[in-house]
Structures are given as structure tokens and as C-alpha cells.
């Protein structure tokens, strides 16, 4: 009517654009398979480390390979943590850059929710850990801060096949952002010594890599030498070598130089995501998850330690509280409402699921406490906290299964109407 104005109420978790939905669905499928491999690798290591052949597992971890002249004669466990996880963070860096340059998150209104949730989901568990553990154990404050996306999506594939695409996208983006926050934490707080000369020298192969990818070079035999040199120099500097993965990813252009075809970031993501999800993360899990439980009473004794209690509390209390509080604050200050059909219980289920902290949590635990006396404590705590988070999230999300199926049918009908296949069914 004349003289009246209508205001559009902002929505939280409104549906993604179709191109973005197609891309996210493809990522979720690959990460789900990787999550299954991760769980299998972790379970294998745990069984082996508690079998009569436990010593052979420890011997395998300590086998050294690599050129001693370059100070890269590292044991297999270190190669998995410093080398293979650099691939994981390379893919995470590509994903984050693509989201903010060409994805739906280039729109600030879409980006603010998962980014704020990720920040809250890092700060709150750190504070909870310090409140519970504190004292001499304070150096482990960052252990419960990162969500394991592969593990979480493996759980989601079982319990939430019909989960709305907006919630899946939110979980994926949140996990990528807090992985990147975690790498900043590692570089800033877990660098025991810093050698400036190798760190400065790393800029040379990084620049060479950047020039090559910007000129459209995609041949691995041209790119790998400069990428490896950058990684090796960052490793020699004392900064954790996985930082090199993120630095290399940020040099890769997102947009294609032609009107058609995938950009370099999308090309590298498609090439390296299977390697990251299917090899790098499961191998790291295999070399890190093998911890002796010490019999039936071992886990209970380990979990009574302040370090373990702080980690479990951070994952189960701090993580969901931080994510929910940050999301609620965004909704409060922007006057946004949840998208049609969704409720805060859905957000709570995702927030609890984000308490699955495995890959990066184990990495930070090793940086904080090494592989000595505290090794069993933090590993058992990460495993126990992550498993409990998965079970609690299963209960919460299953309560809303009927609602998700109704939303999913609506999304499927829309995709069929637009001539787009249903991408949300698991293969």
C-alpha cells in the first residue's frame, strides 16, 4: 500500500545459492569418506597400541627417514604431523580463500555468522580449559579449540543425511575457519625457537610458487620443488611446518583468467582434497591415536587428571557454549531470525557436534606436552571428549530427523524443478 514500507528480516542459515550448494555437497562427500578412513586408522592404532605387539607400533613411529644433511631425518610420526598435515592445511587455506573471494561468504551478511561462531568456539573452550586445568597445565589451553571436520562429517553422514544444506555449509565453514585460527595459534604460541634467516629465506620459494601459479602453471613437477623448499625452510625456522601449507594456499588465485573453467584454487582443491582426506589425515591419526590405555581402569585414571578434565570440559562445554553464544549475539544485534523450519535446538546439535576435536587437537597436544608423561592423558581426553560429543550430537539431531526430512524433500523438489540433481544424498 502507498505510504508503507516493508523491511526484509535477515535470516540465519538461509539456503545457499545453487552453484555453492553443488560445490559444498561435493566437498562433504569427499570429507565423509576421509572421516571414515580417519576413524578406521585411529581405531587400528588404538588396538595395536594395546595389543601384545604394542612395542612394534612404537618402533614403527620412531623409524627415521629423510636426508640428514638437510636436518630432515625425521621419524615417521613427525613426518605425519609436520609434513602430511601441511597438505591438510593447504586444502583448508584454499577452501577459506575460495569462500571469501568467490563463494557465498563474500557477502558479509553470510560470512559473519560462521566466522563469529568459529571465534566463539575457539575462545570459550580455551577459557574453560584454563578454569579447570590451569596452573602448570596452562600450556595445553589450545587443545580443545579446533573442530575435526572429517570426523564430524563422518558422524553427520550416519545421523544427518537429510540435514538442511545451510546447516551443513555452516558446519563446514566453521570448521575451516577455526582450523585456520588454530594454525595462527600454533605459529604464535607453540613456536619454541625462532630462526629468522630460514624464515626470511622461505619467502623466496613462496614467491616462486606464487608466480608460477599466477601464470597458470599446474604441473606438479614444476610446483613441488618450490613448495617443498618453502616447507623445509619454515620447518628449519622453528615455526611449525604446517604454516607453510596455509601460506602456499593463500598465494593461489581463486578466479579463472578465462570466462569459463575452474580457477587455480578450485583446480588445486580438487586435486589435493582426496590426498588430504584420504591419506594425510588418516596417516596422521594412525601415528597419533595409538595410546596405551593401561587396562580397564586406565582411562578412568587418566581422565581424573586436571589436563584431561580441562580438555573434556573444553570440548563438551566450552565449544558448544562459545558457538551458541556467538551465534545468538549475531542474531541479537542484527535482529535476524532462523530460516523457516529451523530452531535453536538445531544450532545446539551442530554446536555439540563441533566439539569433536581430533586431528588438530592431537597435533596441539603433542606440541604442548610432547610425547612424555602427559601423552596418554591428553590423547585419552581428546578421544573421550570427541566420542562423547559425537554421541550427544547424535541424540540431539536425531530428535529433529522428521523436520530435516521435510526440509530435505522441499530442497529436493526445488532442485528437480530447476533441473539440478539432488546432491545431498550420500553415494
Short mmCIF file of C-alpha atoms in Angstrom, two decimals:
data_model
loop_
_atom_site.label_atom_id
_atom_site.label_comp_id
_atom_site.label_asym_id
_atom_site.label_seq_id
_atom_site.Cartn_x
_atom_site.Cartn_y
_atom_site.Cartn_z
CA UNK A 1 0.00 0.00 0.00
CA UNK A 2 1.17 3.56 -0.59
CA UNK A 3 2.89 5.13 2.33
CA UNK A 4 4.01 1.82 3.81
CA UNK A 5 7.41 0.21 3.64
CA UNK A 6 8.35 -3.38 4.13
CA UNK A 7 11.58 -4.37 5.76
CA UNK A 8 13.23 -7.64 4.93
CA UNK A 9 14.00 -9.60 8.09
CA UNK A 10 17.55 -11.03 7.89
CA UNK A 11 17.72 -14.80 8.13
CA UNK A 12 20.29 -17.03 9.77
CA UNK A 13 21.17 -20.17 7.79
CA UNK A 14 19.16 -19.24 4.72
CA UNK A 15 19.73 -21.51 1.75
CA UNK A 16 22.90 -21.23 -0.30
CA UNK A 17 22.96 -20.38 -3.98
CA UNK A 18 22.76 -23.46 -6.22
CA UNK A 19 26.37 -23.30 -7.51
CA UNK A 20 27.60 -23.02 -3.93
CA UNK A 21 25.31 -25.85 -2.83
CA UNK A 22 26.71 -28.11 -5.56
CA UNK A 23 30.28 -27.33 -4.54
CA UNK A 24 29.64 -27.83 -0.83
CA UNK A 25 27.91 -31.17 -1.50
CA UNK A 26 30.96 -32.40 -3.40
CA UNK A 27 33.26 -31.37 -0.56
CA UNK A 28 31.08 -33.05 2.03
CA UNK A 29 31.11 -36.35 0.18
CA UNK A 30 34.91 -36.41 -0.04
CA UNK A 31 35.35 -35.37 3.60
CA UNK A 32 32.85 -38.00 4.72
CA UNK A 33 34.87 -40.76 3.06
CA UNK A 34 38.01 -39.28 4.61
CA UNK A 35 36.32 -39.29 8.00
CA UNK A 36 35.57 -43.00 7.71
CA UNK A 37 39.24 -43.65 6.85
CA UNK A 38 40.32 -41.45 9.77
CA UNK A 39 38.19 -43.43 12.22
CA UNK A 40 39.48 -46.72 10.84
CA UNK A 41 43.11 -45.55 11.14
CA UNK A 42 42.62 -44.26 14.69
CA UNK A 43 40.89 -47.47 15.78
CA UNK A 44 43.65 -49.59 14.24
CA UNK A 45 46.31 -47.61 16.08
CA UNK A 46 44.42 -47.82 19.38
CA UNK A 47 44.00 -51.59 19.11
CA UNK A 48 47.62 -52.10 18.08
CA UNK A 49 48.95 -49.91 20.90
CA UNK A 50 47.03 -52.01 23.42
CA UNK A 51 47.89 -55.40 21.98
CA UNK A 52 50.78 -57.73 22.87
CA UNK A 53 52.60 -56.18 19.90
CA UNK A 54 52.39 -52.63 21.25
CA UNK A 55 56.17 -52.17 21.13
CA UNK A 56 56.22 -52.77 17.37
CA UNK A 57 53.79 -49.86 16.98
CA UNK A 58 56.09 -47.58 18.98
CA UNK A 59 59.10 -48.82 16.99
CA UNK A 60 57.28 -48.01 13.75
CA UNK A 61 56.57 -44.46 14.93
CA UNK A 62 60.25 -43.83 15.66
CA UNK A 63 61.71 -45.06 12.35
CA UNK A 64 63.71 -42.15 10.90
CA UNK A 65 63.76 -41.31 7.21
CA UNK A 66 64.92 -38.30 5.24
CA UNK A 67 68.19 -36.52 4.37
CA UNK A 68 70.28 -35.82 7.46
CA UNK A 69 72.27 -33.16 5.58
CA UNK A 70 69.12 -31.03 5.42
CA UNK A 71 68.20 -31.84 9.04
CA UNK A 72 65.17 -33.67 7.73
CA UNK A 73 65.96 -37.11 9.14
CA UNK A 74 62.65 -37.17 10.99
CA UNK A 75 60.75 -40.10 12.47
CA UNK A 76 57.56 -41.24 10.77
CA UNK A 77 55.32 -39.71 13.43
CA UNK A 78 56.95 -36.30 12.89
CA UNK A 79 56.69 -36.61 9.12
CA UNK A 80 52.96 -37.27 9.56
CA UNK A 81 52.46 -34.27 11.87
CA UNK A 82 54.75 -31.77 10.14
CA UNK A 83 54.62 -32.97 6.55
CA UNK A 84 51.28 -34.61 5.79
CA UNK A 85 49.27 -32.13 7.84
CA UNK A 86 50.78 -29.34 5.75
CA UNK A 87 48.68 -30.80 2.90
CA UNK A 88 45.61 -30.69 5.16
CA UNK A 89 46.18 -27.01 5.96
CA UNK A 90 46.93 -26.25 2.31
CA UNK A 91 43.47 -27.52 1.38
CA UNK A 92 41.90 -25.67 4.31
CA UNK A 93 43.57 -22.45 3.18
CA UNK A 94 42.32 -22.93 -0.38
CA UNK A 95 38.81 -23.56 0.86
CA UNK A 96 38.76 -20.49 3.09
CA UNK A 97 40.12 -18.23 0.35
CA UNK A 98 37.58 -19.51 -2.16
CA UNK A 99 34.73 -19.00 0.30
CA UNK A 100 35.60 -15.35 0.85
CA UNK A 101 36.57 -14.48 -2.74
CA UNK A 102 34.07 -16.40 -4.88
CA UNK A 103 31.76 -18.28 -2.52
CA UNK A 104 28.64 -17.20 -0.67
CA UNK A 105 30.80 -15.83 2.16
CA UNK A 106 31.95 -12.93 0.04
CA UNK A 107 28.64 -11.50 1.24
CA UNK A 108 29.41 -10.11 4.70
CA UNK A 109 25.92 -10.97 5.92
CA UNK A 110 26.57 -14.65 5.24
CA UNK A 111 30.16 -14.64 6.48
CA UNK A 112 29.58 -13.04 9.86
CA UNK A 113 27.68 -15.99 11.36
CA UNK A 114 30.19 -18.85 10.83
CA UNK A 115 33.18 -16.58 11.45
CA UNK A 116 31.72 -15.28 14.73
CA UNK A 117 30.76 -18.82 15.73
CA UNK A 118 34.28 -20.05 14.98
CA UNK A 119 35.82 -17.29 17.10
CA UNK A 120 33.45 -18.05 19.96
CA UNK A 121 34.13 -21.76 19.52
CA UNK A 122 37.87 -21.11 19.96
CA UNK A 123 37.76 -18.60 22.82
CA UNK A 124 35.25 -20.35 25.09
CA UNK A 125 36.88 -23.81 25.22
CA UNK A 126 40.27 -22.19 25.89
CA UNK A 127 38.78 -20.30 28.85
CA UNK A 128 37.01 -23.40 30.15
CA UNK A 129 40.23 -25.41 29.91
CA UNK A 130 42.18 -22.78 31.84
CA UNK A 131 39.47 -22.63 34.51
CA UNK A 132 39.53 -26.40 35.00
CA UNK A 133 43.21 -27.25 34.44
CA UNK A 134 45.18 -24.02 34.86
CA UNK A 135 48.49 -23.96 36.73
CA UNK A 136 51.39 -25.74 35.09
CA UNK A 137 48.98 -27.33 32.60
CA UNK A 138 48.05 -23.95 31.11
CA UNK A 139 50.19 -24.60 28.02
CA UNK A 140 47.52 -27.01 26.77
CA UNK A 141 44.84 -24.31 26.54
CA UNK A 142 44.50 -24.57 22.76
CA UNK A 143 43.93 -28.35 22.62
CA UNK A 144 40.09 -28.21 22.67
CA UNK A 145 39.77 -25.26 20.27
CA UNK A 146 39.59 -26.88 16.80
CA UNK A 147 36.81 -28.95 15.22
CA UNK A 148 37.81 -32.04 13.25
CA UNK A 149 35.78 -31.61 10.07
CA UNK A 150 36.44 -35.10 8.68
CA UNK A 151 35.43 -36.82 11.94
CA UNK A 152 32.37 -34.57 12.37
CA UNK A 153 31.18 -35.12 8.80
CA UNK A 154 31.63 -38.88 9.15
CA UNK A 155 29.25 -38.74 12.11
CA UNK A 156 26.90 -36.44 10.21
CA UNK A 157 26.81 -38.85 7.27
CA UNK A 158 25.37 -41.51 9.58
CA UNK A 159 22.94 -39.43 11.65
CA UNK A 160 22.06 -36.44 9.48
CA UNK A 161 21.67 -37.50 5.86
CA UNK A 162 18.72 -35.14 5.48
CA UNK A 163 20.24 -32.21 7.36
CA UNK A 164 19.46 -28.93 5.52
CA UNK A 165 22.23 -27.74 3.24
CA UNK A 166 22.56 -24.44 5.10
CA UNK A 167 23.47 -26.24 8.34
CA UNK A 168 25.97 -28.48 6.56
CA UNK A 169 27.57 -25.44 4.95
CA UNK A 170 27.69 -23.68 8.30
CA UNK A 171 29.47 -26.63 9.96
CA UNK A 172 31.99 -26.94 7.12
CA UNK A 173 32.78 -23.22 7.09
CA UNK A 174 33.04 -23.02 10.87
CA UNK A 175 35.49 -25.93 10.92
CA UNK A 176 37.64 -24.42 8.16
CA UNK A 177 37.77 -21.04 9.92
CA UNK A 178 38.71 -22.47 13.30
CA UNK A 179 41.34 -24.68 11.65
CA UNK A 180 42.90 -21.51 10.28
CA UNK A 181 42.64 -19.86 13.71
CA UNK A 182 44.36 -22.95 15.10
CA UNK A 183 47.27 -22.61 12.69
CA UNK A 184 47.70 -18.98 13.78
CA UNK A 185 47.70 -20.17 17.39
CA UNK A 186 50.31 -22.82 16.57
CA UNK A 187 52.54 -20.31 14.81
CA UNK A 188 52.19 -17.72 17.58
CA UNK A 189 52.14 -19.70 20.82
CA UNK A 190 53.77 -23.04 20.02
CA UNK A 191 56.98 -21.92 18.35
CA UNK A 192 59.68 -22.97 20.81
CA UNK A 193 62.52 -21.22 18.98
CA UNK A 194 62.65 -18.89 16.02
CA UNK A 195 65.43 -18.68 13.45
CA UNK A 196 64.84 -15.61 11.33
CA UNK A 197 67.20 -16.47 8.48
CA UNK A 198 65.39 -19.64 7.31
CA UNK A 199 62.04 -17.91 7.86
CA UNK A 200 63.04 -14.98 5.67
CA UNK A 201 64.56 -17.34 3.11
CA UNK A 202 61.23 -19.18 2.87
CA UNK A 203 59.83 -16.08 1.17
CA UNK A 204 61.91 -16.86 -1.95
CA UNK A 205 60.40 -20.26 -2.86
CA UNK A 206 57.00 -18.94 -1.70
CA UNK A 207 57.31 -16.10 -4.22
CA UNK A 208 58.41 -18.51 -6.96
CA UNK A 209 55.39 -20.73 -6.24
CA UNK A 210 53.10 -17.69 -6.33
CA UNK A 211 54.48 -16.51 -9.69
CA UNK A 212 54.12 -19.97 -11.22
CA UNK A 213 50.51 -20.49 -10.15
CA UNK A 214 49.54 -16.96 -11.22
CA UNK A 215 51.00 -17.69 -14.66
CA UNK A 216 48.75 -20.72 -14.92
CA UNK A 217 51.35 -23.42 -14.22
CA UNK A 218 49.72 -26.58 -12.88
CA UNK A 219 52.41 -29.19 -13.49
CA UNK A 220 53.34 -30.77 -10.16
CA UNK A 221 56.98 -31.30 -11.16
CA UNK A 222 57.39 -27.53 -11.52
CA UNK A 223 55.43 -26.51 -8.42
CA UNK A 224 56.53 -29.21 -5.98
CA UNK A 225 60.21 -28.15 -5.66
CA UNK A 226 59.35 -24.59 -4.62
CA UNK A 227 56.55 -25.79 -2.32
CA UNK A 228 58.84 -28.32 -0.64
CA UNK A 229 61.62 -25.72 -0.27
CA UNK A 230 59.19 -23.33 1.40
CA UNK A 231 58.00 -26.10 3.75
CA UNK A 232 61.58 -27.16 4.62
CA UNK A 233 62.71 -23.59 5.40
CA UNK A 234 59.65 -22.91 7.57
CA UNK A 235 60.38 -26.18 9.38
CA UNK A 236 64.01 -25.14 9.90
CA UNK A 237 62.92 -21.75 11.27
CA UNK A 238 61.21 -23.32 14.28
CA UNK A 239 57.71 -22.28 13.18
CA UNK A 240 55.54 -25.34 12.81
CA UNK A 241 55.88 -26.54 9.23
CA UNK A 242 52.11 -26.79 8.64
CA UNK A 243 52.08 -22.98 8.50
CA UNK A 244 53.77 -23.31 5.10
CA UNK A 245 50.67 -25.10 3.79
CA UNK A 246 48.47 -22.12 4.58
CA UNK A 247 50.97 -19.60 3.18
CA UNK A 248 51.18 -21.52 -0.10
CA UNK A 249 47.39 -21.76 -0.34
CA UNK A 250 46.93 -18.02 0.10
CA UNK A 251 49.10 -17.34 -2.96
CA UNK A 252 46.82 -19.37 -5.26
CA UNK A 253 44.39 -17.22 -7.29
CA UNK A 254 40.71 -18.06 -6.96
CA UNK A 255 39.27 -16.61 -10.15
CA UNK A 256 39.97 -18.07 -13.57
CA UNK A 257 41.70 -15.89 -16.16
CA UNK A 258 39.14 -17.03 -18.73
CA UNK A 259 35.39 -16.63 -18.69
CA UNK A 260 34.89 -20.38 -18.38
CA UNK A 261 36.61 -23.12 -16.47
CA UNK A 262 37.73 -23.60 -12.92
CA UNK A 263 40.14 -21.18 -11.27
CA UNK A 264 43.51 -22.32 -9.93
CA UNK A 265 42.24 -22.61 -6.32
CA UNK A 266 39.39 -24.90 -7.37
CA UNK A 267 41.77 -26.97 -9.51
CA UNK A 268 44.22 -27.49 -6.64
CA UNK A 269 41.43 -28.16 -4.20
CA UNK A 270 40.01 -30.93 -6.39
CA UNK A 271 43.49 -32.39 -6.83
CA UNK A 272 44.61 -32.28 -3.21
CA UNK A 273 41.43 -32.79 -1.18
CA UNK A 274 41.37 -36.57 -1.81
CA UNK A 275 45.06 -36.71 -0.82
CA UNK A 276 44.35 -34.72 2.33
CA UNK A 277 41.17 -36.53 3.40
CA UNK A 278 42.16 -39.98 2.17
CA UNK A 279 45.88 -40.12 3.05
CA UNK A 280 47.29 -37.22 5.07
CA UNK A 281 44.74 -37.05 7.89
CA UNK A 282 44.24 -40.83 8.31
CA UNK A 283 48.02 -41.46 8.39
CA UNK A 284 48.46 -38.71 10.99
CA UNK A 285 45.61 -40.24 13.02
CA UNK A 286 47.29 -43.65 12.82
CA UNK A 287 50.59 -42.34 14.20
CA UNK A 288 48.97 -40.13 16.86
CA UNK A 289 45.98 -42.05 18.22
CA UNK A 290 47.88 -45.12 19.40
CA UNK A 291 47.99 -44.68 23.15
CA UNK A 292 48.25 -47.37 25.81
CA UNK A 293 45.10 -47.33 27.92
CA UNK A 294 46.66 -49.24 30.82
CA UNK A 295 43.89 -51.79 31.21
CA UNK A 296 40.24 -51.27 32.09
CA UNK A 297 40.99 -48.76 34.83
CA UNK A 298 43.46 -46.77 32.78
CA UNK A 299 41.06 -44.35 31.06
CA UNK A 300 39.28 -43.52 34.32
CA UNK A 301 42.59 -42.74 35.99
CA UNK A 302 43.78 -40.62 33.06
CA UNK A 303 40.53 -38.68 32.90
CA UNK A 304 40.82 -37.70 36.56
CA UNK A 305 43.92 -35.65 35.73
CA UNK A 306 43.38 -31.84 35.50
CA UNK A 307 44.75 -31.76 31.93
CA UNK A 308 42.28 -34.40 30.79
CA UNK A 309 39.37 -32.83 32.66
CA UNK A 310 40.16 -29.45 31.12
CA UNK A 311 40.22 -30.91 27.60
CA UNK A 312 36.97 -32.81 28.03
CA UNK A 313 35.25 -29.78 29.58
CA UNK A 314 36.56 -27.57 26.78
CA UNK A 315 35.20 -29.89 24.08
CA UNK A 316 31.86 -30.71 25.70
CA UNK A 317 31.04 -27.42 27.43
CA UNK A 318 33.26 -24.66 26.05
CA UNK A 319 32.85 -25.48 22.37
CA UNK A 320 29.03 -25.57 22.19
CA UNK A 321 28.62 -22.65 24.62
CA UNK A 322 31.03 -20.49 22.61
CA UNK A 323 29.39 -21.29 19.27
CA UNK A 324 25.85 -20.82 20.55
CA UNK A 325 26.68 -17.60 22.39
CA UNK A 326 28.41 -16.07 19.36
CA UNK A 327 25.58 -17.08 17.02
CA UNK A 328 22.93 -15.73 19.39
CA UNK A 329 24.79 -12.43 19.69
CA UNK A 330 24.91 -12.09 15.90
CA UNK A 331 21.17 -12.76 15.75
CA UNK A 332 20.54 -10.33 18.60
CA UNK A 333 22.46 -7.41 17.11
CA UNK A 334 21.34 -7.94 13.52
CA UNK A 335 17.73 -8.78 14.52
CA UNK A 336 17.98 -11.88 12.38
CA UNK A 337 15.75 -14.89 12.74
CA UNK A 338 16.39 -18.52 11.93
CA UNK A 339 15.41 -19.68 8.47
CA UNK A 340 11.99 -21.24 8.08
CA UNK A 341 11.71 -24.67 9.67
CA UNK A 342 14.86 -24.37 11.79
CA UNK A 343 15.10 -23.90 15.56
CA UNK A 344 17.83 -23.23 18.09
CA UNK A 345 17.90 -26.91 19.00
CA UNK A 346 19.34 -27.50 15.51
CA UNK A 347 22.07 -24.99 16.25
CA UNK A 348 22.71 -26.70 19.58
CA UNK A 349 23.15 -30.06 17.84
CA UNK A 350 25.71 -28.63 15.44
CA UNK A 351 27.49 -26.83 18.28
CA UNK A 352 27.83 -30.07 20.22
CA UNK A 353 28.99 -31.87 17.07
CA UNK A 354 31.69 -29.20 16.67
CA UNK A 355 33.08 -30.47 19.98
CA UNK A 356 34.67 -33.32 18.03
CA UNK A 357 38.27 -32.22 18.18
CA UNK A 358 40.67 -34.84 16.90
CA UNK A 359 43.32 -34.10 14.27
CA UNK A 360 44.36 -30.57 15.26
CA UNK A 361 43.70 -31.26 18.96
CA UNK A 362 46.17 -34.16 18.90
CA UNK A 363 48.67 -32.02 17.00
CA UNK A 364 48.48 -29.17 19.53
CA UNK A 365 48.63 -31.65 22.39
CA UNK A 366 51.91 -33.03 21.07
CA UNK A 367 53.29 -29.51 20.68
CA UNK A 368 52.20 -28.57 24.20
CA UNK A 369 53.15 -31.71 26.12
CA UNK A 370 55.38 -33.72 23.81
CA UNK A 371 55.24 -37.50 23.94
CA UNK A 372 56.25 -37.96 27.57
CA UNK A 373 54.24 -38.46 30.72
CA UNK A 374 51.28 -36.31 29.64
CA UNK A 375 50.95 -38.12 26.29
CA UNK A 376 48.34 -40.65 27.46
CA UNK A 377 46.40 -38.03 29.43
CA UNK A 378 45.70 -35.62 26.61
CA UNK A 379 45.17 -38.32 23.97
CA UNK A 380 42.66 -40.24 26.08
CA UNK A 381 40.91 -36.95 26.88
CA UNK A 382 40.69 -35.94 23.21
CA UNK A 383 39.36 -39.37 22.26
CA UNK A 384 36.85 -39.46 25.14
CA UNK A 385 35.66 -35.89 24.61
CA UNK A 386 35.27 -36.33 20.86
CA UNK A 387 33.40 -39.63 21.20
CA UNK A 388 31.05 -38.17 23.83
CA UNK A 389 30.40 -35.11 21.65
CA UNK A 390 29.53 -37.40 18.74
CA UNK A 391 27.08 -39.40 20.86
CA UNK A 392 25.40 -36.32 22.34
CA UNK A 393 25.07 -34.69 18.91
CA UNK A 394 23.55 -37.91 17.59
CA UNK A 395 20.83 -37.79 20.24
CA UNK A 396 20.04 -34.10 19.67
CA UNK A 397 19.99 -34.21 15.87
CA UNK A 398 18.00 -37.45 15.72
CA UNK A 399 15.22 -35.76 17.71
CA UNK A 400 14.70 -33.46 14.72
CA UNK A 401 15.05 -36.09 12.00
CA UNK A 402 11.41 -35.73 10.87
CA UNK A 403 11.78 -31.97 10.43
CA UNK A 404 15.02 -32.41 8.47
CA UNK A 405 13.38 -34.91 6.15
CA UNK A 406 10.56 -32.45 5.41
CA UNK A 407 13.04 -29.65 4.65
CA UNK A 408 15.12 -32.04 2.57
CA UNK A 409 12.09 -33.02 0.47
CA UNK A 410 11.43 -29.34 -0.17
CA UNK A 411 15.06 -28.74 -1.20
CA UNK A 412 14.99 -31.81 -3.44
CA UNK A 413 11.77 -30.69 -5.10
CA UNK A 414 13.31 -27.28 -5.77
CA UNK A 415 16.45 -28.84 -7.23
CA UNK A 416 14.41 -31.11 -9.51
CA UNK A 417 12.33 -28.16 -10.61
CA UNK A 418 15.47 -26.19 -11.51
CA UNK A 419 16.96 -29.12 -13.39
CA UNK A 420 19.63 -29.70 -10.75
CA UNK A 421 20.20 -33.23 -9.41
CA UNK A 422 19.81 -33.94 -5.73
CA UNK A 423 23.33 -33.63 -4.39
CA UNK A 424 22.62 -34.26 -0.75
CA UNK A 425 22.06 -37.98 -0.89
CA UNK A 426 25.08 -39.93 0.21
CA UNK A 427 26.52 -42.15 -2.52
#
